[in-house]
Amino acid sequence: KSPPSASYANIIEPVIEKYNNLKNKNPFDPTYHFIIGFLYFFTERYEESIAYFQFVIRSNRNKPLMRLMLSICFERTMLHDFALKQLELGLSEDGIPEVKKELLYRYAVMKKNLGDVISARKALTELLKMGDYKDAKLLLETLPSEGKIIDIRGDER
């Protein structure tokens, strides 16, 4: 069985080609880069998405959303340091609340997974001030207390 992206590729490729032709006529219009980036993302072609999303950022459009999308692309290509950096940059920008919530949530999860409980707690607390979001409340409640370390066996000490 092929991955879902393979089944969409036949449908999406002609659309990408159409927008590439439009982009070639207007190479500095970030709208085409934005659309093509999402089309590549939809078909799980994250490396291509990254290039297009970076162009949109350089045009100063939709920066927090593009930082979020870049972080997801980097995470899915196992470039976790780059993913975390994009989340940090995205949080430093003014964005719509829905994007900020997802940035905070992903940042908290990454920090928790890296063992940075203090940063995770701070991000989750800020997120929950904006209202309930996904399982943020549960994540916050289950974070170990400062000073406690989770060892590789998963036990607190």
mmCIF file of C-alpha atoms in Angstrom:
data_model
loop_
_atom_site.group_PDB
_atom_site.id
_atom_site.type_symbol
_atom_site.label_atom_id
_atom_site.label_comp_id
_atom_site.label_asym_id
_atom_site.label_seq_id
_atom_site.Cartn_x
_atom_site.Cartn_y
_atom_site.Cartn_z
ATOM 1 C CA LYS A 1 0.000 0.000 0.000
ATOM 2 C CA SER A 2 1.353 3.417 -0.913
ATOM 3 C CA PRO A 3 1.364 6.407 1.436
ATOM 4 C CA PRO A 4 -1.540 8.871 1.216
ATOM 5 C CA SER A 5 0.688 11.458 -0.434
ATOM 6 C CA ALA A 6 1.249 9.141 -3.397
ATOM 7 C CA SER A 7 -2.459 8.945 -4.122
ATOM 8 C CA TYR A 8 -2.725 12.740 -4.047
ATOM 9 C CA ALA A 9 0.382 13.312 -6.155
ATOM 10 C CA ASN A 10 -1.392 12.545 -9.432
ATOM 11 C CA ILE A 11 -4.047 15.106 -8.566
ATOM 12 C CA ILE A 12 -1.704 17.728 -7.132
ATOM 13 C CA GLU A 13 1.141 17.629 -9.678
ATOM 14 C CA PRO A 14 -0.837 19.374 -12.458
ATOM 15 C CA VAL A 15 -1.927 22.026 -9.945
ATOM 16 C CA ILE A 16 1.690 22.579 -8.874
ATOM 17 C CA GLU A 17 2.676 22.871 -12.534
ATOM 18 C CA LYS A 18 -0.069 25.461 -13.101
ATOM 19 C CA TYR A 19 1.101 27.583 -10.163
ATOM 20 C CA ASN A 20 4.752 27.184 -11.164
ATOM 21 C CA ASN A 21 3.873 28.614 -14.576
ATOM 22 C CA LEU A 22 2.112 31.540 -12.900
ATOM 23 C CA LYS A 23 5.085 31.988 -10.546
ATOM 24 C CA ASN A 24 7.474 32.054 -13.497
ATOM 25 C CA LYS A 25 5.516 34.990 -14.939
ATOM 26 C CA ASN A 26 5.584 36.761 -11.555
ATOM 27 C CA PRO A 27 8.629 35.327 -9.729
ATOM 28 C CA PHE A 28 8.510 37.807 -6.848
ATOM 29 C CA ASP A 29 4.833 37.345 -5.982
ATOM 30 C CA PRO A 30 4.827 35.483 -2.637
ATOM 31 C CA THR A 31 1.250 34.298 -3.185
ATOM 32 C CA TYR A 32 2.407 31.648 -5.651
ATOM 33 C CA HIS A 33 5.217 30.539 -3.349
ATOM 34 C CA PHE A 34 2.707 30.296 -0.491
ATOM 35 C CA ILE A 35 0.335 28.104 -2.516
ATOM 36 C CA ILE A 36 3.055 25.900 -3.999
ATOM 37 C CA GLY A 37 4.620 25.430 -0.551
ATOM 38 C CA PHE A 38 1.330 24.139 0.824
ATOM 39 C CA LEU A 39 0.770 21.891 -2.193
ATOM 40 C CA TYR A 40 4.185 20.322 -1.646
ATOM 41 C CA PHE A 41 3.440 20.033 2.078
ATOM 42 C CA PHE A 42 0.152 18.297 1.306
ATOM 43 C CA THR A 43 2.028 15.681 -0.736
ATOM 44 C CA GLU A 44 4.676 15.299 2.001
ATOM 45 C CA ARG A 45 7.464 16.853 -0.083
ATOM 46 C CA TYR A 46 8.824 18.789 2.852
ATOM 47 C CA GLU A 47 12.181 19.825 1.384
ATOM 48 C CA GLU A 48 10.401 21.585 -1.480
ATOM 49 C CA SER A 49 7.934 23.151 0.961
ATOM 50 C CA ILE A 50 10.798 24.578 2.992
ATOM 51 C CA ALA A 51 12.202 26.506 0.033
ATOM 52 C CA TYR A 52 8.836 28.033 -0.823
ATOM 53 C CA PHE A 53 7.929 28.881 2.772
ATOM 54 C CA GLN A 54 11.320 30.564 3.261
ATOM 55 C CA PHE A 55 10.628 32.777 0.242
ATOM 56 C CA VAL A 56 7.311 33.854 1.781
ATOM 57 C CA ILE A 57 9.091 34.719 5.049
ATOM 58 C CA ARG A 58 11.650 36.828 3.177
ATOM 59 C CA SER A 59 8.742 38.753 1.637
ATOM 60 C CA ASN A 60 7.529 39.587 5.186
ATOM 61 C CA ARG A 61 4.155 37.910 4.712
ATOM 62 C CA ASN A 62 2.456 35.492 7.098
ATOM 63 C CA LYS A 63 5.675 35.107 9.077
ATOM 64 C CA PRO A 64 4.289 33.334 12.170
ATOM 65 C CA LEU A 65 2.326 30.864 10.026
ATOM 66 C CA MET A 66 5.326 30.243 7.789
ATOM 67 C CA ARG A 67 7.532 29.704 10.863
ATOM 68 C CA LEU A 68 4.997 27.157 12.103
ATOM 69 C CA MET A 69 4.922 25.385 8.747
ATOM 70 C CA LEU A 70 8.720 25.414 8.503
ATOM 71 C CA SER A 71 8.974 23.914 11.985
ATOM 72 C CA ILE A 72 6.643 21.087 10.968
ATOM 73 C CA CYS A 73 8.633 20.473 7.773
ATOM 74 C CA PHE A 74 11.935 20.448 9.670
ATOM 75 C CA GLU A 75 10.491 18.157 12.329
ATOM 76 C CA ARG A 76 9.251 15.701 9.709
ATOM 77 C CA THR A 77 12.676 15.661 8.057
ATOM 78 C CA MET A 78 14.283 15.001 11.482
ATOM 79 C CA LEU A 79 15.920 18.430 11.734
ATOM 80 C CA HIS A 80 14.676 19.059 15.265
ATOM 81 C CA ASP A 81 17.087 21.904 16.084
ATOM 82 C CA PHE A 82 15.873 23.801 13.027
ATOM 83 C CA ALA A 83 12.264 23.039 13.952
ATOM 84 C CA LEU A 84 12.742 24.431 17.457
ATOM 85 C CA LYS A 85 14.435 27.573 16.103
ATOM 86 C CA GLN A 86 11.477 28.230 13.777
ATOM 87 C CA LEU A 87 9.071 27.886 16.702
ATOM 88 C CA GLU A 88 11.116 30.365 18.733
ATOM 89 C CA LEU A 89 11.192 32.824 15.825
ATOM 90 C CA GLY A 90 7.469 32.366 15.230
ATOM 91 C CA LEU A 91 6.709 33.128 18.866
ATOM 92 C CA SER A 92 8.666 36.385 18.594
ATOM 93 C CA GLU A 93 6.354 37.591 15.789
ATOM 94 C CA ASP A 94 2.861 39.022 16.075
ATOM 95 C CA GLY A 95 0.427 36.490 14.687
ATOM 96 C CA ILE A 96 -3.182 35.487 14.888
ATOM 97 C CA PRO A 97 -4.141 33.699 18.124
ATOM 98 C CA GLU A 98 -4.728 30.307 16.465
ATOM 99 C CA VAL A 99 -1.201 30.279 15.033
ATOM 100 C CA LYS A 100 0.319 31.451 18.324
ATOM 101 C CA LYS A 101 -1.501 28.667 20.173
ATOM 102 C CA GLU A 102 -0.074 26.011 17.866
ATOM 103 C CA LEU A 103 3.402 27.553 18.060
ATOM 104 C CA LEU A 104 3.244 27.516 21.871
ATOM 105 C CA TYR A 105 1.890 23.976 21.947
ATOM 106 C CA ARG A 106 4.551 22.569 19.624
ATOM 107 C CA TYR A 107 7.269 24.510 21.437
ATOM 108 C CA ALA A 108 6.127 23.116 24.800
ATOM 109 C CA VAL A 109 6.038 19.549 23.486
ATOM 110 C CA MET A 110 9.518 19.854 21.964
ATOM 111 C CA LYS A 111 10.930 21.403 25.138
ATOM 112 C CA LYS A 112 9.317 18.680 27.250
ATOM 113 C CA ASN A 113 10.822 16.005 25.003
ATOM 114 C CA LEU A 114 14.224 17.675 25.365
ATOM 115 C CA GLY A 115 13.867 17.605 29.152
ATOM 116 C CA ASP A 116 13.478 21.380 29.510
ATOM 117 C CA VAL A 117 10.544 21.207 31.918
ATOM 118 C CA ILE A 118 10.778 24.869 32.929
ATOM 119 C CA SER A 119 10.414 26.146 29.341
ATOM 120 C CA ALA A 120 7.658 23.635 28.632
ATOM 121 C CA ARG A 121 5.734 24.726 31.737
ATOM 122 C CA LYS A 122 6.118 28.411 30.856
ATOM 123 C CA ALA A 123 4.863 27.865 27.282
ATOM 124 C CA LEU A 124 1.923 25.725 28.405
ATOM 125 C CA THR A 125 0.947 28.276 31.056
ATOM 126 C CA GLU A 126 0.987 31.055 28.459
ATOM 127 C CA LEU A 127 -1.001 28.877 26.066
ATOM 128 C CA LEU A 128 -3.676 28.039 28.627
ATOM 129 C CA LYS A 129 -4.143 31.750 29.399
ATOM 130 C CA MET A 130 -5.481 31.936 25.828
ATOM 131 C CA GLY A 131 -8.023 29.168 26.538
ATOM 132 C CA ASP A 132 -8.138 25.380 26.351
ATOM 133 C CA TYR A 133 -6.079 23.870 23.549
ATOM 134 C CA LYS A 134 -5.634 20.234 22.607
ATOM 135 C CA ASP A 135 -4.243 18.330 25.621
ATOM 136 C CA ALA A 136 -2.223 21.289 26.971
ATOM 137 C CA LYS A 137 -3.869 21.148 30.398
ATOM 138 C CA LEU A 138 -3.019 17.443 30.769
ATOM 139 C CA LEU A 139 0.539 18.046 29.557
ATOM 140 C CA LEU A 140 0.994 20.790 32.130
ATOM 141 C CA GLU A 141 -0.452 18.662 34.938
ATOM 142 C CA THR A 142 1.802 15.718 34.086
ATOM 143 C CA LEU A 143 5.060 17.659 33.804
ATOM 144 C CA PRO A 144 7.470 16.680 36.568
ATOM 145 C CA SER A 145 8.186 19.315 39.203
ATOM 146 C CA GLU A 146 11.280 21.450 38.840
ATOM 147 C CA GLY A 147 14.177 19.698 40.428
ATOM 148 C CA LYS A 148 12.858 16.261 39.540
ATOM 149 C CA ILE A 149 14.523 14.471 36.699
ATOM 150 C CA ILE A 150 12.969 11.850 34.500
ATOM 151 C CA ASP A 151 15.544 9.156 33.963
ATOM 152 C CA ILE A 152 15.684 6.961 30.880
ATOM 153 C CA ARG A 153 13.475 4.362 32.530
ATOM 154 C CA GLY A 154 10.725 6.991 32.888
ATOM 155 C CA ASP A 155 10.837 7.099 36.698
ATOM 156 C CA GLU A 156 10.958 10.341 38.633
ATOM 157 C CA ARG A 157 13.646 10.701 41.251
#
